PDB file of C-alpha atoms in Angstrom:
ATOM      1  CA  MET O  62       0.000   0.000   0.000  1.00  0.00           C
ATOM      2  CA  ILE O  63       1.350   3.402  -0.995  1.00  0.00           C
ATOM      3  CA  GLU O  64       2.245   5.710   1.905  1.00  0.00           C
ATOM      4  CA  LEU O  65       0.419   9.060   1.864  1.00  0.00           C
ATOM      5  CA  ILE O  66       2.600  12.036   2.814  1.00  0.00           C
ATOM      6  CA  PRO O  67       0.873  15.430   2.840  1.00  0.00           C
ATOM      7  CA  ALA O  68       3.139  18.444   2.399  1.00  0.00           C
ATOM      8  CA  ILE O  69       3.276  21.656   4.356  1.00  0.00           C
ATOM      9  CA  ASP O  70       5.331  24.398   2.695  1.00  0.00           C
ATOM     10  CA  ILE O  71       6.190  27.343   4.916  1.00  0.00           C
ATOM     11  CA  ILE O  72       6.821  31.001   4.152  1.00  0.00           C
ATOM     12  CA  GLU O  73       6.855  33.559   6.998  1.00  0.00           C
ATOM     13  CA  GLY O  74       5.404  30.930   9.326  1.00  0.00           C
ATOM     14  CA  LYS O  75       2.366  30.333   7.102  1.00  0.00           C
ATOM     15  CA  CYS O  76       1.206  27.306   5.121  1.00  0.00           C
ATOM     16  CA  VAL O  77       1.564  28.149   1.417  1.00  0.00           C
ATOM     17  CA  ARG O  78       1.883  26.529  -1.995  1.00  0.00           C
ATOM     18  CA  LEU O  79       3.874  27.686  -4.989  1.00  0.00           C
ATOM     19  CA  THR O  80       3.252  26.826  -8.631  1.00  0.00           C
ATOM     20  CA  GLN O  81       6.297  25.168 -10.248  1.00  0.00           C
ATOM     21  CA  GLY O  82       8.492  26.551  -7.471  1.00  0.00           C
ATOM     22  CA  ASP O  83       7.745  30.189  -8.369  1.00  0.00           C
ATOM     23  CA  TYR O  84       7.792  32.435  -5.280  1.00  0.00           C
ATOM     24  CA  ASP O  85       5.808  35.041  -7.239  1.00  0.00           C
ATOM     25  CA  GLN O  86       3.001  32.486  -7.574  1.00  0.00           C
ATOM     26  CA  LYS O  87       2.522  32.024  -3.848  1.00  0.00           C
ATOM     27  CA  LYS O  88      -0.845  31.288  -2.283  1.00  0.00           C
ATOM     28  CA  VAL O  89      -1.378  31.291   1.483  1.00  0.00           C
ATOM     29  CA  TYR O  90      -3.732  28.509   2.594  1.00  0.00           C
ATOM     30  CA  ASN O  91      -3.489  28.712   6.352  1.00  0.00           C
ATOM     31  CA  GLU O  92      -1.872  31.090   8.827  1.00  0.00           C
ATOM     32  CA  ASN O  93      -1.176  28.201  11.202  1.00  0.00           C
ATOM     33  CA  PRO O  94       0.739  25.166   9.843  1.00  0.00           C
ATOM     34  CA  VAL O  95       0.512  23.433  13.233  1.00  0.00           C
ATOM     35  CA  GLU O  96      -3.282  23.331  12.992  1.00  0.00           C
ATOM     36  CA  VAL O  97      -2.979  21.909   9.469  1.00  0.00           C
ATOM     37  CA  ALA O  98      -0.645  19.181  10.761  1.00  0.00           C
ATOM     38  CA  LYS O  99      -3.106  18.347  13.567  1.00  0.00           C
ATOM     39  CA  GLN O 100      -5.935  17.990  11.019  1.00  0.00           C
ATOM     40  CA  PHE O 101      -3.864  15.534   8.992  1.00  0.00           C
ATOM     41  CA  GLU O 102      -3.047  13.536  12.113  1.00  0.00           C
ATOM     42  CA  ALA O 103      -6.722  13.447  13.131  1.00  0.00           C
ATOM     43  CA  HIS O 104      -7.544  11.804   9.793  1.00  0.00           C
ATOM     44  CA  GLY O 105      -5.036   8.982  10.134  1.00  0.00           C
ATOM     45  CA  VAL O 106      -1.948  10.495   8.484  1.00  0.00           C
ATOM     46  CA  LYS O 107       1.292   9.275  10.039  1.00  0.00           C
ATOM     47  CA  ARG O 108       3.908  11.212   8.113  1.00  0.00           C
ATOM     48  CA  LEU O 109       4.422  14.767   6.944  1.00  0.00           C
ATOM     49  CA  HIS O 110       6.737  16.452   4.451  1.00  0.00           C
ATOM     50  CA  VAL O 111       7.636  19.958   5.671  1.00  0.00           C
ATOM     51  CA  VAL O 112       9.502  22.401   3.433  1.00  0.00           C
ATOM     52  CA  ASP O 113      11.070  25.611   4.703  1.00  0.00           C
ATOM     53  CA  LEU O 114      10.717  27.786   1.600  1.00  0.00           C
ATOM     54  CA  ASP O 115      12.228  30.777   3.407  1.00  0.00           C
ATOM     55  CA  GLY O 116      15.156  28.513   4.234  1.00  0.00           C
ATOM     56  CA  ALA O 117      15.509  27.421   0.614  1.00  0.00           C
ATOM     57  CA  LYS O 118      15.781  31.079  -0.391  1.00  0.00           C
ATOM     58  CA  ALA O 119      18.077  32.079   2.477  1.00  0.00           C
ATOM     59  CA  GLN O 120      20.324  28.997   2.082  1.00  0.00           C
ATOM     60  CA  HIS O 121      19.984  28.099   5.769  1.00  0.00           C
ATOM     61  CA  ILE O 122      17.224  26.817   8.056  1.00  0.00           C
ATOM     62  CA  VAL O 123      14.708  29.560   8.969  1.00  0.00           C
ATOM     63  CA  ASN O 124      11.342  28.136  10.103  1.00  0.00           C
ATOM     64  CA  TYR O 125      12.719  25.675  12.669  1.00  0.00           C
ATOM     65  CA  ASN O 126      10.284  27.019  15.298  1.00  0.00           C
ATOM     66  CA  ILE O 127       7.330  25.806  13.183  1.00  0.00           C
ATOM     67  CA  LEU O 128       9.014  22.416  12.766  1.00  0.00           C
ATOM     68  CA  GLU O 129       9.477  22.190  16.525  1.00  0.00           C
ATOM     69  CA  LYS O 130       5.829  23.062  17.209  1.00  0.00           C
ATOM     70  CA  ILE O 131       4.583  20.447  14.720  1.00  0.00           C
ATOM     71  CA  THR O 132       6.780  17.682  16.152  1.00  0.00           C
ATOM     72  CA  HIS O 133       5.974  18.596  19.771  1.00  0.00           C
ATOM     73  CA  GLN O 134       2.224  18.997  19.283  1.00  0.00           C
ATOM     74  CA  THR O 135       1.630  15.945  17.063  1.00  0.00           C
ATOM     75  CA  SER O 136       3.042  12.418  16.847  1.00  0.00           C
ATOM     76  CA  LEU O 137       3.634  12.739  13.091  1.00  0.00           C
ATOM     77  CA  THR O 138       6.887  11.528  11.560  1.00  0.00           C
ATOM     78  CA  VAL O 139       8.278  14.607   9.830  1.00  0.00           C
ATOM     79  CA  ASP O 140      10.771  14.768   7.018  1.00  0.00           C
ATOM     80  CA  PHE O 141      12.128  18.267   6.618  1.00  0.00           C
ATOM     81  CA  GLY O 142      13.824  20.126   3.783  1.00  0.00           C
ATOM     82  CA  GLY O 143      14.616  23.569   2.492  1.00  0.00           C
ATOM     83  CA  GLY O 144      17.912  25.406   2.861  1.00  0.00           C
ATOM     84  CA  LEU O 145      19.801  22.710   4.736  1.00  0.00           C
ATOM     85  CA  LYS O 146      23.405  23.455   3.821  1.00  0.00           C
ATOM     86  CA  THR O 147      25.572  22.902   6.898  1.00  0.00           C
ATOM     87  CA  ALA O 148      26.093  20.463   9.750  1.00  0.00           C
ATOM     88  CA  LYS O 149      24.559  23.120  12.037  1.00  0.00           C
ATOM     89  CA  ASP O 150      21.381  23.261   9.914  1.00  0.00           C
ATOM     90  CA  LEU O 151      21.013  19.491  10.311  1.00  0.00           C
ATOM     91  CA  GLU O 152      21.604  19.640  14.046  1.00  0.00           C
ATOM     92  CA  ILE O 153      18.867  22.255  14.395  1.00  0.00           C
ATOM     93  CA  ALA O 154      16.437  20.243  12.236  1.00  0.00           C
ATOM     94  CA  PHE O 155      16.990  17.032  14.210  1.00  0.00           C
ATOM     95  CA  GLU O 156      16.923  18.865  17.567  1.00  0.00           C
ATOM     96  CA  CYS O 157      13.568  20.369  16.547  1.00  0.00           C
ATOM     97  CA  GLY O 158      12.134  16.898  15.989  1.00  0.00           C
ATOM     98  CA  ALA O 159      12.646  16.063  12.315  1.00  0.00           C
ATOM     99  CA  GLU O 160      12.982  12.292  11.861  1.00  0.00           C
ATOM    100  CA  MET O 161      14.496  12.706   8.405  1.00  0.00           C
ATOM    101  CA  ILE O 162      15.898  15.510   6.277  1.00  0.00           C
ATOM    102  CA  THR O 163      15.858  15.930   2.509  1.00  0.00           C
ATOM    103  CA  GLY O 164      18.882  17.245   0.632  1.00  0.00           C
ATOM    104  CA  GLY O 165      18.531  18.278  -2.993  1.00  0.00           C
ATOM    105  CA  SER O 166      20.731  21.124  -4.215  1.00  0.00           C
ATOM    106  CA  ILE O 167      23.478  20.239  -1.753  1.00  0.00           C
ATOM    107  CA  ALA O 168      23.735  16.722  -3.182  1.00  0.00           C
ATOM    108  CA  VAL O 169      24.583  18.320  -6.535  1.00  0.00           C
ATOM    109  CA  LYS O 170      26.628  21.341  -5.462  1.00  0.00           C
ATOM    110  CA  ASN O 171      28.424  19.959  -2.405  1.00  0.00           C
ATOM    111  CA  PRO O 172      28.413  16.168  -2.748  1.00  0.00           C
ATOM    112  CA  GLU O 173      31.228  15.778  -0.189  1.00  0.00           C
ATOM    113  CA  ILE O 174      29.087  17.407   2.514  1.00  0.00           C
ATOM    114  CA  PHE O 175      26.018  15.356   1.554  1.00  0.00           C
ATOM    115  CA  GLU O 176      28.049  12.137   1.606  1.00  0.00           C
ATOM    116  CA  ARG O 177      29.277  12.996   5.107  1.00  0.00           C
ATOM    117  CA  TRP O 178      25.651  13.362   6.202  1.00  0.00           C
ATOM    118  CA  ILE O 179      24.803   9.915   4.791  1.00  0.00           C
ATOM    119  CA  ILE O 180      27.758   8.390   6.663  1.00  0.00           C
ATOM    120  CA  LYS O 181      27.007  10.224   9.924  1.00  0.00           C
ATOM    121  CA  TYR O 182      23.214   9.849  10.090  1.00  0.00           C
ATOM    122  CA  GLY O 183      22.534   6.810   7.886  1.00  0.00           C
ATOM    123  CA  ASN O 184      20.142   6.262   5.006  1.00  0.00           C
ATOM    124  CA  GLU O 185      17.090   6.069   7.263  1.00  0.00           C
ATOM    125  CA  LYS O 186      17.502   9.741   8.148  1.00  0.00           C
ATOM    126  CA  ILE O 187      18.887  11.234   4.936  1.00  0.00           C
ATOM    127  CA  ILE O 188      16.625  11.437   1.865  1.00  0.00           C
ATOM    128  CA  LEU O 189      17.894  12.432  -1.554  1.00  0.00           C
ATOM    129  CA  GLY O 190      15.784  15.087  -3.254  1.00  0.00           C
ATOM    130  CA  ALA O 191      15.841  14.637  -7.039  1.00  0.00           C
ATOM    131  CA  ASP O 192      13.992  17.481  -8.734  1.00  0.00           C
ATOM    132  CA  VAL O 193      13.800  16.854 -12.458  1.00  0.00           C
ATOM    133  CA  LYS O 194      12.972  18.625 -15.676  1.00  0.00           C
ATOM    134  CA  ASP O 195      13.208  16.569 -18.867  1.00  0.00           C
ATOM    135  CA  LYS O 196      15.071  13.885 -16.866  1.00  0.00           C
ATOM    136  CA  LYS O 197      17.762  16.360 -15.822  1.00  0.00           C
ATOM    137  CA  ILE O 198      18.366  17.518 -12.260  1.00  0.00           C
ATOM    138  CA  ALA O 199      17.366  21.076 -11.282  1.00  0.00           C
ATOM    139  CA  VAL O 200      18.643  22.870  -8.174  1.00  0.00           C
ATOM    140  CA  SER O 201      18.342  26.048  -6.103  1.00  0.00           C
ATOM    141  CA  GLY O 202      14.570  25.985  -5.781  1.00  0.00           C
ATOM    142  CA  TRP O 203      14.379  24.901  -9.455  1.00  0.00           C
ATOM    143  CA  LYS O 204      15.877  28.178 -10.637  1.00  0.00           C
ATOM    144  CA  GLU O 205      18.965  26.403 -12.012  1.00  0.00           C
ATOM    145  CA  ASN O 206      18.944  23.544 -14.491  1.00  0.00           C
ATOM    146  CA  THR O 207      21.984  21.270 -14.565  1.00  0.00           C
ATOM    147  CA  ASP O 208      23.357  18.875 -17.147  1.00  0.00           C
ATOM    148  CA  LYS O 209      23.146  16.014 -14.632  1.00  0.00           C
ATOM    149  CA  GLU O 210      21.057  13.144 -15.975  1.00  0.00           C
ATOM    150  CA  LEU O 211      18.561  11.682 -13.493  1.00  0.00           C
ATOM    151  CA  PHE O 212      19.429   7.984 -13.772  1.00  0.00           C
ATOM    152  CA  PRO O 213      23.237   8.234 -13.370  1.00  0.00           C
ATOM    153  CA  PHE O 214      22.640  10.705 -10.509  1.00  0.00           C
ATOM    154  CA  LEU O 215      20.387   8.216  -8.697  1.00  0.00           C
ATOM    155  CA  LYS O 216      22.764   5.322  -9.362  1.00  0.00           C
ATOM    156  CA  GLU O 217      25.708   7.273  -7.949  1.00  0.00           C
ATOM    157  CA  TYR O 218      23.909   8.039  -4.688  1.00  0.00           C
ATOM    158  CA  ILE O 219      22.400   4.568  -4.308  1.00  0.00           C
ATOM    159  CA  GLN O 220      25.960   3.246  -4.506  1.00  0.00           C
ATOM    160  CA  LYS O 221      26.843   5.705  -1.732  1.00  0.00           C
ATOM    161  CA  GLY O 222      24.110   4.284   0.488  1.00  0.00           C
ATOM    162  CA  ILE O 223      20.972   6.305  -0.290  1.00  0.00           C
ATOM    163  CA  SER O 224      17.780   4.227  -0.085  1.00  0.00           C
ATOM    164  CA  LYS O 225      15.046   6.927  -0.072  1.00  0.00           C
ATOM    165  CA  VAL O 226      14.477   9.416  -2.885  1.00  0.00           C
ATOM    166  CA  ILE O 227      11.850  12.126  -3.349  1.00  0.00           C
ATOM    167  CA  CYS O 228      11.515  12.641  -7.094  1.00  0.00           C
ATOM    168  CA  THR O 229       9.612  15.757  -8.154  1.00  0.00           C
ATOM    169  CA  ASP O 230       8.773  16.409 -11.776  1.00  0.00           C
ATOM    170  CA  ILE O 231       8.968  20.207 -11.880  1.00  0.00           C
ATOM    171  CA  SER O 232       6.771  20.450 -14.955  1.00  0.00           C
ATOM    172  CA  LYS O 233       3.941  18.823 -12.977  1.00  0.00           C
ATOM    173  CA  ASP O 234       4.342  20.493  -9.575  1.00  0.00           C
ATOM    174  CA  GLY O 235       1.392  22.622  -8.505  1.00  0.00           C
ATOM    175  CA  MET O 236      -0.334  22.123 -11.856  1.00  0.00           C
ATOM    176  CA  LEU O 237      -2.939  19.572 -10.665  1.00  0.00           C
ATOM    177  CA  GLU O 238      -2.583  17.728 -13.971  1.00  0.00           C
ATOM    178  CA  GLY O 239      -1.548  14.290 -12.729  1.00  0.00           C
ATOM    179  CA  PRO O 240       1.820  12.781 -11.736  1.00  0.00           C
ATOM    180  CA  SER O 241       4.658  11.390 -13.889  1.00  0.00           C
ATOM    181  CA  THR O 242       3.671   7.778 -13.275  1.00  0.00           C
ATOM    182  CA  GLU O 243       5.626   6.443 -16.273  1.00  0.00           C
ATOM    183  CA  LEU O 244       8.825   8.131 -15.056  1.00  0.00           C
ATOM    184  CA  TYR O 245       8.391   6.593 -11.591  1.00  0.00           C
ATOM    185  CA  LYS O 246       7.813   3.138 -13.092  1.00  0.00           C
ATOM    186  CA  GLU O 247      11.007   3.572 -15.103  1.00  0.00           C
ATOM    187  CA  ILE O 248      12.966   4.543 -11.988  1.00  0.00           C
ATOM    188  CA  LEU O 249      11.720   1.498 -10.061  1.00  0.00           C
ATOM    189  CA  GLU O 250      12.522  -0.804 -12.972  1.00  0.00           C
ATOM    190  CA  ALA O 251      16.092   0.493 -12.867  1.00  0.00           C
ATOM    191  CA  PHE O 252      16.345   0.546  -9.053  1.00  0.00           C
ATOM    192  CA  PRO O 253      13.795  -1.941  -7.633  1.00  0.00           C
ATOM    193  CA  SER O 254      14.979  -1.691  -4.018  1.00  0.00           C
ATOM    194  CA  LEU O 255      14.609   2.108  -3.888  1.00  0.00           C
ATOM    195  CA  PHE O 256      12.016   3.636  -1.559  1.00  0.00           C
ATOM    196  CA  LEU O 257      10.738   6.083  -4.172  1.00  0.00           C
ATOM    197  CA  ILE O 258       8.534   8.960  -3.101  1.00  0.00           C
ATOM    198  CA  ALA O 259       6.589  10.483  -5.994  1.00  0.00           C
ATOM    199  CA  SER O 260       5.948  14.209  -5.879  1.00  0.00           C
ATOM    200  CA  GLY O 261       4.258  16.716  -8.161  1.00  0.00           C
ATOM    201  CA  GLY O 262       0.990  16.918 -10.061  1.00  0.00           C
ATOM    202  CA  ILE O 263      -1.353  14.947  -7.797  1.00  0.00           C
ATOM    203  CA  SER O 264      -4.869  16.171  -8.569  1.00  0.00           C
ATOM    204  CA  SER O 265      -7.195  13.478  -7.174  1.00  0.00           C
ATOM    205  CA  MET O 266      -7.442  10.178  -5.327  1.00  0.00           C
ATOM    206  CA  GLN O 267      -7.483   8.527  -8.779  1.00  0.00           C
ATOM    207  CA  ASP O 268      -3.903   9.756  -9.274  1.00  0.00           C
ATOM    208  CA  ILE O 269      -2.923   8.181  -5.973  1.00  0.00           C
ATOM    209  CA  ASP O 270      -4.711   4.949  -6.938  1.00  0.00           C
ATOM    210  CA  SER O 271      -2.747   4.805 -10.203  1.00  0.00           C
ATOM    211  CA  LEU O 272       0.568   5.282  -8.349  1.00  0.00           C
ATOM    212  CA  ASN O 273      -0.508   2.597  -5.883  1.00  0.00           C
ATOM    213  CA  GLU O 274      -1.291   0.211  -8.748  1.00  0.00           C
ATOM    214  CA  ALA O 275       2.160   0.981 -10.181  1.00  0.00           C
ATOM    215  CA  LYS O 276       3.589  -0.089  -6.790  1.00  0.00           C
ATOM    216  CA  ILE O 277       5.168   3.311  -6.064  1.00  0.00           C
ATOM    217  CA  PRO O 278       6.088   3.142  -2.345  1.00  0.00           C
ATOM    218  CA  ALA O 279       4.986   6.655  -1.306  1.00  0.00           C
ATOM    219  CA  VAL O 280       3.549   9.932  -2.579  1.00  0.00           C
ATOM    220  CA  ILE O 281       3.783  13.563  -1.464  1.00  0.00           C
ATOM    221  CA  PHE O 282       0.887  15.866  -2.281  1.00  0.00           C
ATOM    222  CA  GLY O 283      -0.280  19.268  -1.099  1.00  0.00           C
ATOM    223  CA  LYS O 284      -2.117  21.566  -3.458  1.00  0.00           C
ATOM    224  CA  ALA O 285      -4.795  18.951  -4.201  1.00  0.00           C
ATOM    225  CA  ILE O 286      -5.788  18.970  -0.520  1.00  0.00           C
ATOM    226  CA  TYR O 287      -5.626  22.726  -0.109  1.00  0.00           C
ATOM    227  CA  GLU O 288      -7.660  23.301  -3.285  1.00  0.00           C
ATOM    228  CA  GLY O 289     -10.299  20.762  -2.204  1.00  0.00           C
ATOM    229  CA  LYS O 290      -9.523  18.222  -4.949  1.00  0.00           C
ATOM    230  CA  ILE O 291      -8.822  15.608  -2.263  1.00  0.00           C
ATOM    231  CA  SER O 292     -10.721  15.658   1.021  1.00  0.00           C
ATOM    232  CA  LEU O 293      -9.386  14.691   4.425  1.00  0.00           C
ATOM    233  CA  LYS O 294     -12.173  12.095   4.583  1.00  0.00           C
ATOM    234  CA  GLU O 295     -10.907  10.496   1.337  1.00  0.00           C
ATOM    235  CA  ILE O 296      -7.413  10.348   2.806  1.00  0.00           C
ATOM    236  CA  GLU O 297      -8.774   8.744   5.981  1.00  0.00           C
ATOM    237  CA  ASN O 298     -10.764   6.144   4.016  1.00  0.00           C
ATOM    238  CA  PHE O 299      -7.749   5.308   1.832  1.00  0.00           C
ATOM    239  CA  ILE O 300      -5.501   4.804   4.862  1.00  0.00           C
ATOM    240  CA  LYS O 301      -8.110   2.568   6.531  1.00  0.00           C
TER     241      LYS O 301
END
């Protein structure tokens, strides 16, 4: 059964969503991310994906106080990302209750640092973020495209011990037009032992059903909930 992981993206302490990573296309959905997290928990959700968008912009952790409130006021397992660049950033994230952190840009720009994190914390706590456009890795909040091909990039990090990957198709993110199911199938064919977390484009429970049928281990989704395309009751029924 596919694991459902709602996302909470944070700017200035508020729950927001961007469209295709564009800060100019920001929409605030709730002033209180902690209340949002509690609603998810009340409907059977066990895990949450929290992104510090201010941190991603500032290149260091910013909204750690929100992370701490979520982890102290719920029993949700939280994976946290956004602007984690130094050992100190990781310490703060883990001290504030994150069970796992996601590293994306740093895995491309500073692989030595990211590899040290994998060695120090282990592959249960370190998730590789692979944001892709046309099967090439994008970094820095998707503002920079690279010439790194997705499949060799994944292979390299799997060989270095990574076992969990969040793969976001940038072209789909925030568009509510359905996920890149074929891409995810391709990834799992190449790397069958990978715990692959699909992200981007989820528009309905049908999308989640199709990923489940394709045996994708987990899915992150956000805008579909906040725009009312997926209800909390549907999530609860699916989990049951």
